[in-house]
């Protein structure tokens, strides 16, 4: 997009924001997207570029300042003492290198990354007290989420009692396998109900149910990847956090690898980009996380995303979804 004057940028932003908000409402509130993610991402990146050029045009209600999801009114709400944030994303190796340069400049040296698959589901928070699962919640707007404890208790791979009496919060991704997605959509089609656009929306629509029996009737899975508090746990890197989660009985994606700098990252991206269709769960990219948790704390967060992690997004899959691909040009 050619450089716009401030006045032109303001006019474009006045068109882009409501369009993005409409798509966000369909995606986050109704679990029924009306455009493909890459169409959303393209327009969102235009918004970011304009806001970067004219920072005083950033408004507090801009999608760039909000963590996505909206909480549905019928659910009890929970407050996330430590906000559940979104994640920055990049779409090319050049942007990945820029991210790495930024990190090295801030930290003063090369760092190790824990490289993980980016699971295409929805974020989930689990709270344990003395080893017993007491709360499950969605990310919501990052600070206020939906209480889905009873629904979470129906998910088979989530331990309701840990082998150790730990009190802590863990976070990860709740998702629906491709197999279950096809089964559920077939069932819905047979019953004349609207089918889900993709496994991510099917997972979100299944977890955010007022009747836990409905959630129980659909097979949801999880991959947990974050320990929010470390009391009594000897964990100083993200990779150790994954090992500990596994030991505690959580389902942890087995593919994570530690790499120094960007060495090996491209190979990881290519490897999983090539086999993503063969996996039984959806992935939409690869996540790089600074492995050392002390450095993570040092780098901190923006209002919306951690500075110590980035998602490299795969190009869109061709036959992925049935939603309309609306062209948007400004
Ligand atoms: P995001 O989904 O791109 O990334 C952040 C999330 O990644 C985290 O909250 C976490 O749930 C998840 N995640 C998966 N694997 C992870 C791992 N290994 N480690 C850490 N986190 C992991 O960000 P977002 O803010 O939730 O949503 C933005 C995305 O939603 C964009 O990709 C956009 O395309 C899509 N979106 C689409 C539409 C649409 O209309 N199609 C509308 C709004 C948003």
mmCIF file of C-alpha atoms and ligand atoms in Angstrom:
data_model
loop_
_atom_site.group_PDB
_atom_site.id
_atom_site.type_symbol
_atom_site.label_atom_id
_atom_site.label_comp_id
_atom_site.label_asym_id
_atom_site.label_seq_id
_atom_site.Cartn_x
_atom_site.Cartn_y
_atom_site.Cartn_z
ATOM 1 C CA UNK A 1 0.000 0.000 0.000
ATOM 2 C CA UNK A 2 1.413 3.353 -1.020
ATOM 3 C CA UNK A 3 2.174 5.817 1.771
ATOM 4 C CA UNK A 4 -0.960 7.650 2.800
ATOM 5 C CA UNK A 5 -1.279 11.100 4.311
ATOM 6 C CA UNK A 6 -2.441 11.177 7.899
ATOM 7 C CA UNK A 7 -5.919 12.236 6.790
ATOM 8 C CA UNK A 8 -6.121 9.364 4.283
ATOM 9 C CA UNK A 9 -4.789 6.923 6.883
ATOM 10 C CA UNK A 10 -7.450 8.075 9.323
ATOM 11 C CA UNK A 11 -10.150 7.482 6.722
ATOM 12 C CA UNK A 12 -8.804 4.008 5.926
ATOM 13 C CA UNK A 13 -8.604 3.116 9.614
ATOM 14 C CA UNK A 14 -12.222 4.214 10.018
ATOM 15 C CA UNK A 15 -13.133 1.587 7.384
ATOM 16 C CA UNK A 16 -10.751 -1.153 8.500
ATOM 17 C CA UNK A 17 -11.572 -1.210 12.231
ATOM 18 C CA UNK A 18 -15.325 -1.910 11.910
ATOM 19 C CA UNK A 19 -14.637 -4.529 9.230
ATOM 20 C CA UNK A 20 -12.102 -6.308 11.460
ATOM 21 C CA UNK A 21 -14.440 -6.026 14.442
ATOM 22 C CA UNK A 22 -17.270 -7.589 12.454
ATOM 23 C CA UNK A 23 -15.033 -10.519 11.465
ATOM 24 C CA UNK A 24 -13.730 -10.833 15.039
ATOM 25 C CA UNK A 25 -17.286 -11.015 16.340
ATOM 26 C CA UNK A 26 -18.122 -13.850 13.927
ATOM 27 C CA UNK A 27 -14.897 -15.691 14.786
ATOM 28 C CA UNK A 28 -14.594 -15.205 18.532
ATOM 29 C CA UNK A 29 -18.194 -14.743 19.699
ATOM 30 C CA UNK A 30 -20.150 -16.901 17.293
ATOM 31 C CA UNK A 31 -17.374 -19.451 16.540
ATOM 32 C CA UNK A 32 -18.427 -19.090 12.899
ATOM 33 C CA UNK A 33 -15.878 -17.142 10.812
ATOM 34 C CA UNK A 34 -17.036 -15.479 7.618
ATOM 35 C CA UNK A 35 -13.564 -15.107 6.059
ATOM 36 C CA UNK A 36 -10.384 -17.180 5.970
ATOM 37 C CA UNK A 37 -7.683 -16.348 8.512
ATOM 38 C CA UNK A 38 -5.309 -15.105 5.815
ATOM 39 C CA UNK A 39 -7.913 -12.552 4.678
ATOM 40 C CA UNK A 40 -8.273 -11.364 8.279
ATOM 41 C CA UNK A 41 -4.483 -11.344 8.763
ATOM 42 C CA UNK A 42 -3.924 -9.303 5.608
ATOM 43 C CA UNK A 43 -6.311 -6.568 6.681
ATOM 44 C CA UNK A 44 -5.058 -6.700 10.280
ATOM 45 C CA UNK A 45 -1.500 -6.175 9.021
ATOM 46 C CA UNK A 46 -2.662 -3.165 6.999
ATOM 47 C CA UNK A 47 -4.128 -1.755 10.208
ATOM 48 C CA UNK A 48 -0.820 -2.369 12.018
ATOM 49 C CA UNK A 49 1.173 -0.702 9.226
ATOM 50 C CA UNK A 50 -1.024 2.405 9.282
ATOM 51 C CA UNK A 51 -0.919 2.587 13.075
ATOM 52 C CA UNK A 52 2.844 2.197 13.005
ATOM 53 C CA UNK A 53 3.122 5.052 10.540
ATOM 54 C CA UNK A 54 0.795 7.302 12.577
ATOM 55 C CA UNK A 55 0.953 6.119 16.219
ATOM 56 C CA UNK A 56 -1.326 8.900 17.420
ATOM 57 C CA UNK A 57 -4.137 7.374 15.333
ATOM 58 C CA UNK A 58 -4.110 4.275 17.572
ATOM 59 C CA UNK A 59 -7.350 4.122 19.569
ATOM 60 C CA UNK A 60 -7.846 2.058 22.710
ATOM 61 C CA UNK A 61 -10.630 0.094 20.996
ATOM 62 C CA UNK A 62 -8.455 -0.781 17.993
ATOM 63 C CA UNK A 63 -8.150 -4.542 17.335
ATOM 64 C CA UNK A 64 -4.377 -4.009 17.732
ATOM 65 C CA UNK A 65 -4.939 -3.188 21.405
ATOM 66 C CA UNK A 66 -7.354 -6.033 22.226
ATOM 67 C CA UNK A 67 -6.777 -9.692 22.972
ATOM 68 C CA UNK A 68 -9.331 -11.431 20.777
ATOM 69 C CA UNK A 69 -12.118 -13.336 22.337
ATOM 70 C CA UNK A 70 -15.298 -11.985 23.828
ATOM 71 C CA UNK A 71 -16.946 -13.651 26.816
ATOM 72 C CA UNK A 72 -20.425 -15.025 26.241
ATOM 73 C CA UNK A 73 -22.975 -13.481 28.648
ATOM 74 C CA UNK A 74 -24.404 -16.786 29.915
ATOM 75 C CA UNK A 75 -21.127 -18.005 31.411
ATOM 76 C CA UNK A 76 -19.814 -17.196 34.865
ATOM 77 C CA UNK A 77 -16.677 -15.125 34.538
ATOM 78 C CA UNK A 78 -13.207 -15.643 35.977
ATOM 79 C CA UNK A 79 -10.434 -13.083 36.315
ATOM 80 C CA UNK A 80 -6.981 -14.021 35.062
ATOM 81 C CA UNK A 81 -4.585 -12.561 37.646
ATOM 82 C CA UNK A 82 -1.847 -12.952 35.063
ATOM 83 C CA UNK A 83 -3.386 -11.951 31.716
ATOM 84 C CA UNK A 84 -3.698 -14.528 28.934
ATOM 85 C CA UNK A 85 -2.180 -12.710 25.987
ATOM 86 C CA UNK A 86 -2.259 -13.067 22.229
ATOM 87 C CA UNK A 87 0.936 -13.661 20.212
ATOM 88 C CA UNK A 88 2.822 -11.649 17.616
ATOM 89 C CA UNK A 89 3.091 -13.290 14.233
ATOM 90 C CA UNK A 90 5.357 -13.228 11.208
ATOM 91 C CA UNK A 91 4.885 -14.613 7.735
ATOM 92 C CA UNK A 92 8.395 -14.753 6.274
ATOM 93 C CA UNK A 93 11.952 -15.747 7.142
ATOM 94 C CA UNK A 94 12.997 -12.097 6.874
ATOM 95 C CA UNK A 95 10.481 -11.116 9.580
ATOM 96 C CA UNK A 96 11.657 -14.023 11.713
ATOM 97 C CA UNK A 97 15.237 -12.752 11.401
ATOM 98 C CA UNK A 98 14.040 -9.262 12.445
ATOM 99 C CA UNK A 99 12.435 -10.771 15.554
ATOM 100 C CA UNK A 100 15.657 -12.628 16.389
ATOM 101 C CA UNK A 101 17.734 -9.452 15.858
ATOM 102 C CA UNK A 102 15.416 -7.556 18.217
ATOM 103 C CA UNK A 103 15.785 -10.227 20.900
ATOM 104 C CA UNK A 104 19.590 -10.391 20.559
ATOM 105 C CA UNK A 105 19.851 -6.599 20.666
ATOM 106 C CA UNK A 106 17.776 -6.465 23.863
ATOM 107 C CA UNK A 107 19.439 -9.394 25.573
ATOM 108 C CA UNK A 108 22.949 -8.622 24.318
ATOM 109 C CA UNK A 109 23.720 -12.123 23.044
ATOM 110 C CA UNK A 110 22.369 -15.080 21.093
ATOM 111 C CA UNK A 111 19.583 -16.986 22.871
ATOM 112 C CA UNK A 112 18.142 -20.493 22.809
ATOM 113 C CA UNK A 113 14.578 -20.908 21.563
ATOM 114 C CA UNK A 114 12.165 -23.668 22.394
ATOM 115 C CA UNK A 115 10.456 -24.285 19.050
ATOM 116 C CA UNK A 116 6.924 -25.682 19.242
ATOM 117 C CA UNK A 117 4.059 -26.368 16.884
ATOM 118 C CA UNK A 118 1.307 -23.752 16.931
ATOM 119 C CA UNK A 119 -1.788 -25.782 17.642
ATOM 120 C CA UNK A 120 -4.955 -24.479 16.035
ATOM 121 C CA UNK A 121 -7.380 -24.523 18.935
ATOM 122 C CA UNK A 122 -8.296 -22.187 21.759
ATOM 123 C CA UNK A 123 -6.357 -21.258 24.875
ATOM 124 C CA UNK A 124 -7.287 -22.955 28.094
ATOM 125 C CA UNK A 125 -6.331 -22.177 31.687
ATOM 126 C CA UNK A 126 -6.468 -24.864 34.399
ATOM 127 C CA UNK A 127 -6.105 -24.165 38.118
ATOM 128 C CA UNK A 128 -5.166 -26.878 40.612
ATOM 129 C CA UNK A 129 -5.355 -26.622 44.382
ATOM 130 C CA UNK A 130 -3.496 -29.255 46.381
ATOM 131 C CA UNK A 131 -3.340 -31.371 43.246
ATOM 132 C CA UNK A 132 -7.079 -31.181 42.493
ATOM 133 C CA UNK A 133 -8.471 -29.503 39.378
ATOM 134 C CA UNK A 134 -10.681 -26.663 40.651
ATOM 135 C CA UNK A 135 -11.121 -24.382 37.665
ATOM 136 C CA UNK A 136 -10.977 -24.393 33.881
ATOM 137 C CA UNK A 137 -11.450 -21.210 31.902
ATOM 138 C CA UNK A 138 -11.123 -19.675 28.449
ATOM 139 C CA UNK A 139 -8.879 -16.724 27.590
ATOM 140 C CA UNK A 140 -11.790 -14.342 26.991
ATOM 141 C CA UNK A 141 -10.489 -10.807 26.552
ATOM 142 C CA UNK A 142 -7.248 -11.792 28.270
ATOM 143 C CA UNK A 143 -8.277 -10.537 31.703
ATOM 144 C CA UNK A 144 -11.810 -11.892 32.010
ATOM 145 C CA UNK A 145 -12.509 -15.396 30.734
ATOM 146 C CA UNK A 146 -15.420 -17.827 30.805
ATOM 147 C CA UNK A 147 -15.656 -20.382 33.572
ATOM 148 C CA UNK A 148 -15.876 -23.751 31.786
ATOM 149 C CA UNK A 149 -14.825 -25.959 34.717
ATOM 150 C CA UNK A 150 -17.593 -28.542 34.363
ATOM 151 C CA UNK A 151 -16.959 -28.830 30.629
ATOM 152 C CA UNK A 152 -13.226 -29.205 31.154
ATOM 153 C CA UNK A 153 -13.868 -32.087 33.557
ATOM 154 C CA UNK A 154 -15.342 -34.038 30.641
ATOM 155 C CA UNK A 155 -12.071 -33.856 28.659
ATOM 156 C CA UNK A 156 -10.387 -37.235 29.042
ATOM 157 C CA UNK A 157 -6.741 -36.171 28.756
ATOM 158 C CA UNK A 158 -6.937 -33.531 31.511
ATOM 159 C CA UNK A 159 -5.898 -34.950 34.901
ATOM 160 C CA UNK A 160 -8.441 -34.139 37.598
ATOM 161 C CA UNK A 161 -6.017 -35.199 40.320
ATOM 162 C CA UNK A 162 -2.242 -34.843 40.130
ATOM 163 C CA UNK A 163 0.259 -37.261 41.638
ATOM 164 C CA UNK A 164 1.626 -34.350 43.722
ATOM 165 C CA UNK A 165 -0.452 -31.912 45.836
ATOM 166 C CA UNK A 166 0.534 -28.878 43.763
ATOM 167 C CA UNK A 167 -1.333 -25.570 43.737
ATOM 168 C CA UNK A 168 -0.711 -23.828 40.438
ATOM 169 C CA UNK A 169 -2.071 -22.708 37.089
ATOM 170 C CA UNK A 170 -1.198 -24.328 33.771
ATOM 171 C CA UNK A 171 -2.185 -23.191 30.300
ATOM 172 C CA UNK A 172 -2.346 -24.767 26.895
ATOM 173 C CA UNK A 173 -4.476 -25.407 23.867
ATOM 174 C CA UNK A 174 -7.808 -27.195 23.682
ATOM 175 C CA UNK A 175 -8.422 -28.599 20.204
ATOM 176 C CA UNK A 176 -10.506 -31.044 18.215
ATOM 177 C CA UNK A 177 -8.804 -33.722 16.128
ATOM 178 C CA UNK A 178 -9.505 -33.736 12.404
ATOM 179 C CA UNK A 179 -11.143 -37.153 12.785
ATOM 180 C CA UNK A 180 -13.564 -35.939 15.473
ATOM 181 C CA UNK A 181 -14.269 -32.786 13.466
ATOM 182 C CA UNK A 182 -15.342 -34.868 10.450
ATOM 183 C CA UNK A 183 -17.456 -37.139 12.652
ATOM 184 C CA UNK A 184 -19.171 -34.200 14.357
ATOM 185 C CA UNK A 185 -19.859 -32.357 11.120
ATOM 186 C CA UNK A 186 -21.281 -35.523 9.558
ATOM 187 C CA UNK A 187 -23.565 -35.924 12.562
ATOM 188 C CA UNK A 188 -24.649 -32.271 12.337
ATOM 189 C CA UNK A 189 -25.287 -32.543 8.622
ATOM 190 C CA UNK A 190 -27.438 -35.632 9.186
ATOM 191 C CA UNK A 191 -29.423 -33.694 11.781
ATOM 192 C CA UNK A 192 -29.800 -30.683 9.485
ATOM 193 C CA UNK A 193 -27.649 -28.463 11.715
ATOM 194 C CA UNK A 194 -25.088 -25.944 10.514
ATOM 195 C CA UNK A 195 -21.642 -27.512 10.222
ATOM 196 C CA UNK A 196 -18.519 -25.990 11.810
ATOM 197 C CA UNK A 197 -16.149 -24.137 9.486
ATOM 198 C CA UNK A 198 -12.975 -25.781 10.824
ATOM 199 C CA UNK A 199 -11.690 -27.810 13.798
ATOM 200 C CA UNK A 200 -10.678 -24.647 15.712
ATOM 201 C CA UNK A 201 -14.208 -23.288 15.640
ATOM 202 C CA UNK A 202 -15.639 -26.714 16.407
ATOM 203 C CA UNK A 203 -13.396 -26.934 19.500
ATOM 204 C CA UNK A 204 -14.369 -23.445 20.656
ATOM 205 C CA UNK A 205 -18.072 -24.118 20.038
ATOM 206 C CA UNK A 206 -17.824 -27.412 21.925
ATOM 207 C CA UNK A 207 -15.963 -26.104 24.971
ATOM 208 C CA UNK A 208 -18.173 -23.026 25.288
ATOM 209 C CA UNK A 209 -21.370 -24.978 25.936
ATOM 210 C CA UNK A 210 -23.717 -24.312 28.825
ATOM 211 C CA UNK A 211 -24.498 -28.017 29.116
ATOM 212 C CA UNK A 212 -21.383 -30.078 29.950
ATOM 213 C CA UNK A 213 -23.140 -33.142 28.475
ATOM 214 C CA UNK A 214 -22.809 -31.555 25.035
ATOM 215 C CA UNK A 215 -19.075 -31.023 25.567
ATOM 216 C CA UNK A 216 -18.766 -34.601 26.818
ATOM 217 C CA UNK A 217 -20.432 -35.921 23.669
ATOM 218 C CA UNK A 218 -17.665 -34.403 21.515
ATOM 219 C CA UNK A 219 -14.094 -35.554 21.899
ATOM 220 C CA UNK A 220 -11.835 -32.659 22.778
ATOM 221 C CA UNK A 221 -8.088 -32.954 23.372
ATOM 222 C CA UNK A 222 -5.416 -30.741 24.874
ATOM 223 C CA UNK A 223 -1.739 -29.969 24.590
ATOM 224 C CA UNK A 224 -0.551 -28.042 27.640
ATOM 225 C CA UNK A 225 2.517 -25.807 27.264
ATOM 226 C CA UNK A 226 2.729 -23.237 30.056
ATOM 227 C CA UNK A 227 3.231 -23.428 33.810
ATOM 228 C CA UNK A 228 2.146 -20.031 35.059
ATOM 229 C CA UNK A 229 3.539 -20.288 38.572
ATOM 230 C CA UNK A 230 6.524 -22.332 39.639
ATOM 231 C CA UNK A 231 6.113 -22.872 43.394
ATOM 232 C CA UNK A 232 7.810 -26.120 44.402
ATOM 233 C CA UNK A 233 8.868 -26.814 40.816
ATOM 234 C CA UNK A 234 12.457 -26.741 39.732
ATOM 235 C CA UNK A 235 11.878 -25.198 36.322
ATOM 236 C CA UNK A 236 14.060 -22.557 34.678
ATOM 237 C CA UNK A 237 13.421 -23.075 30.966
ATOM 238 C CA UNK A 238 10.384 -23.526 28.746
ATOM 239 C CA UNK A 239 11.693 -26.939 27.712
ATOM 240 C CA UNK A 240 11.890 -28.038 31.363
ATOM 241 C CA UNK A 241 8.352 -26.735 31.847
ATOM 242 C CA UNK A 242 7.143 -29.073 29.073
ATOM 243 C CA UNK A 243 9.033 -32.013 30.636
ATOM 244 C CA UNK A 244 7.474 -31.247 34.023
ATOM 245 C CA UNK A 245 3.976 -30.984 32.568
ATOM 246 C CA UNK A 246 4.475 -34.383 30.973
ATOM 247 C CA UNK A 247 5.681 -35.902 34.255
ATOM 248 C CA UNK A 248 2.632 -34.487 36.007
ATOM 249 C CA UNK A 249 0.352 -36.322 33.590
ATOM 250 C CA UNK A 250 -0.630 -33.580 31.147
ATOM 251 C CA UNK A 251 -0.760 -34.186 27.442
ATOM 252 C CA UNK A 252 2.219 -32.391 25.905
ATOM 253 C CA UNK A 253 2.950 -32.161 22.207
ATOM 254 C CA UNK A 254 6.042 -34.326 21.625
ATOM 255 C CA UNK A 255 7.661 -32.276 18.850
ATOM 256 C CA UNK A 256 9.288 -29.355 20.743
ATOM 257 C CA UNK A 257 13.017 -28.783 20.199
ATOM 258 C CA UNK A 258 15.603 -26.398 21.616
ATOM 259 C CA UNK A 259 17.715 -24.507 19.097
ATOM 260 C CA UNK A 260 20.389 -21.836 19.462
ATOM 261 C CA UNK A 261 19.441 -18.692 17.551
ATOM 262 C CA UNK A 262 17.597 -19.427 14.322
ATOM 263 C CA UNK A 263 19.780 -22.450 13.613
ATOM 264 C CA UNK A 264 17.458 -25.329 12.829
ATOM 265 C CA UNK A 265 14.296 -23.217 12.894
ATOM 266 C CA UNK A 266 13.858 -23.168 9.123
ATOM 267 C CA UNK A 267 14.379 -26.926 9.007
ATOM 268 C CA UNK A 268 11.723 -27.362 11.758
ATOM 269 C CA UNK A 269 9.311 -25.102 9.856
ATOM 270 C CA UNK A 270 9.890 -26.982 6.576
ATOM 271 C CA UNK A 271 9.618 -30.375 8.252
ATOM 272 C CA UNK A 272 6.259 -29.685 9.874
ATOM 273 C CA UNK A 273 4.988 -27.565 6.991
ATOM 274 C CA UNK A 274 5.442 -30.648 4.799
ATOM 275 C CA UNK A 275 3.604 -33.067 7.081
ATOM 276 C CA UNK A 276 0.916 -30.814 8.540
ATOM 277 C CA UNK A 277 -1.796 -32.486 6.447
ATOM 278 C CA UNK A 278 -0.760 -35.873 7.861
ATOM 279 C CA UNK A 279 -1.120 -34.815 11.505
ATOM 280 C CA UNK A 280 -4.454 -35.590 13.165
ATOM 281 C CA UNK A 281 -4.634 -32.089 14.658
ATOM 282 C CA UNK A 282 -4.518 -28.698 13.013
ATOM 283 C CA UNK A 283 -1.421 -26.536 13.203
ATOM 284 C CA UNK A 284 -1.233 -23.063 11.734
ATOM 285 C CA UNK A 285 2.449 -22.371 12.305
ATOM 286 C CA UNK A 286 5.439 -22.719 14.570
ATOM 287 C CA UNK A 287 6.061 -20.844 17.822
ATOM 288 C CA UNK A 288 9.521 -19.675 18.925
ATOM 289 C CA UNK A 289 9.833 -19.027 22.658
ATOM 290 C CA UNK A 290 12.967 -17.733 24.361
ATOM 291 C CA UNK A 291 13.855 -20.842 26.345
ATOM 292 C CA UNK A 292 15.289 -19.189 29.466
ATOM 293 C CA UNK A 293 12.409 -18.098 31.711
ATOM 294 C CA UNK A 294 14.530 -15.416 33.423
ATOM 295 C CA UNK A 295 15.164 -13.800 30.022
ATOM 296 C CA UNK A 296 11.445 -14.074 29.235
ATOM 297 C CA UNK A 297 10.660 -12.112 32.404
ATOM 298 C CA UNK A 298 13.310 -9.537 31.507
ATOM 299 C CA UNK A 299 11.798 -9.009 28.043
ATOM 300 C CA UNK A 300 8.231 -8.798 29.374
ATOM 301 C CA UNK A 301 5.070 -8.102 27.371
ATOM 302 C CA UNK A 302 3.387 -5.375 25.364
ATOM 303 C CA UNK A 303 -0.280 -4.671 26.149
ATOM 304 C CA UNK A 304 -1.221 -7.522 23.800
ATOM 305 C CA UNK A 305 1.692 -9.927 23.223
ATOM 306 C CA UNK A 306 4.789 -11.310 24.982
ATOM 307 C CA UNK A 307 8.021 -9.870 23.538
ATOM 308 C CA UNK A 308 9.839 -13.201 23.988
ATOM 309 C CA UNK A 309 7.771 -15.326 21.611
ATOM 310 C CA UNK A 310 6.600 -15.152 18.034
ATOM 311 C CA UNK A 311 4.468 -17.300 15.761
ATOM 312 C CA UNK A 312 5.664 -18.067 12.266
ATOM 313 C CA UNK A 313 2.412 -18.634 10.353
ATOM 314 C CA UNK A 314 2.195 -21.213 7.585
ATOM 315 C CA UNK A 315 0.665 -20.139 4.289
ATOM 316 C CA UNK A 316 -3.080 -20.957 4.238
ATOM 317 C CA UNK A 317 -4.102 -24.494 3.348
ATOM 318 C CA UNK A 318 -5.931 -24.689 0.049
ATOM 319 C CA UNK A 319 -8.909 -26.866 0.833
ATOM 320 C CA UNK A 320 -9.052 -26.011 4.502
ATOM 321 C CA UNK A 321 -12.400 -24.469 5.018
ATOM 322 C CA UNK A 322 -15.807 -23.784 3.652
ATOM 323 C CA UNK A 323 -16.036 -20.142 4.671
ATOM 324 C CA UNK A 324 -16.332 -17.473 2.023
ATOM 325 C CA UNK A 325 -13.057 -15.949 0.986
ATOM 326 C CA UNK A 326 -14.056 -12.313 0.672
ATOM 327 C CA UNK A 327 -11.508 -10.175 -1.118
ATOM 328 C CA UNK A 328 -10.624 -6.983 0.678
ATOM 329 C CA UNK A 329 -8.678 -4.234 -0.990
ATOM 330 C CA UNK A 330 -8.167 -0.667 0.098
HETATM 331 P P1 LIG B 1 -3.243 -16.589 17.654
HETATM 332 O O1 LIG B 1 -4.267 -17.653 17.748
HETATM 333 O O2 LIG B 1 -2.680 -16.324 16.309
HETATM 334 O O3 LIG B 1 -1.999 -16.882 18.616
HETATM 335 C C1 LIG B 1 -2.062 -16.909 20.011
HETATM 336 C C2 LIG B 1 -2.591 -18.208 20.521
HETATM 337 O O4 LIG B 1 -1.859 -19.293 19.996
HETATM 338 C C3 LIG B 1 -2.452 -18.383 22.000
HETATM 339 O O5 LIG B 1 -3.439 -17.694 22.685
HETATM 340 C C4 LIG B 1 -2.573 -19.892 22.145
HETATM 341 O O6 LIG B 1 -3.900 -20.228 22.376
HETATM 342 C C5 LIG B 1 -2.208 -20.411 20.774
HETATM 343 N N1 LIG B 1 -1.125 -21.415 20.728
HETATM 344 C C6 LIG B 1 -1.149 -22.539 19.967
HETATM 345 N N2 LIG B 1 -0.057 -23.252 20.132
HETATM 346 C C7 LIG B 1 0.715 -22.611 21.036
HETATM 347 C C8 LIG B 1 1.983 -22.895 21.613
HETATM 348 N N3 LIG B 1 2.694 -23.980 21.285
HETATM 349 N N4 LIG B 1 2.463 -22.016 22.499
HETATM 350 C C9 LIG B 1 1.770 -20.897 22.841
HETATM 351 N N5 LIG B 1 0.551 -20.581 22.324
HETATM 352 C C10 LIG B 1 0.032 -21.431 21.414
HETATM 353 O O7 LIG B 1 -3.735 -15.275 18.244
HETATM 354 P P2 LIG B 1 -5.183 -14.811 18.577
HETATM 355 O O8 LIG B 1 -4.993 -13.460 19.094
HETATM 356 O O9 LIG B 1 -5.886 -15.822 19.407
HETATM 357 O O10 LIG B 1 -5.939 -14.775 17.220
HETATM 358 C C11 LIG B 1 -5.446 -14.248 16.065
HETATM 359 C C12 LIG B 1 -5.664 -15.301 15.018
HETATM 360 O O11 LIG B 1 -7.050 -15.534 14.890
HETATM 361 C C13 LIG B 1 -5.115 -14.911 13.691
HETATM 362 O O12 LIG B 1 -4.457 -16.024 13.131
HETATM 363 C C14 LIG B 1 -6.329 -14.617 12.864
HETATM 364 O O13 LIG B 1 -6.192 -15.061 11.554
HETATM 365 C C15 LIG B 1 -7.403 -15.403 13.553
HETATM 366 N N6 LIG B 1 -8.661 -14.669 13.414
HETATM 367 C C16 LIG B 1 -9.388 -14.965 12.325
HETATM 368 C C17 LIG B 1 -10.565 -14.287 12.099
HETATM 369 C C18 LIG B 1 -11.384 -14.650 10.897
HETATM 370 O O14 LIG B 1 -12.387 -13.977 10.649
HETATM 371 N N7 LIG B 1 -11.009 -15.666 10.148
HETATM 372 C C19 LIG B 1 -10.998 -13.296 12.986
HETATM 373 C C20 LIG B 1 -10.202 -13.017 14.091
HETATM 374 C C21 LIG B 1 -9.020 -13.709 14.301
#
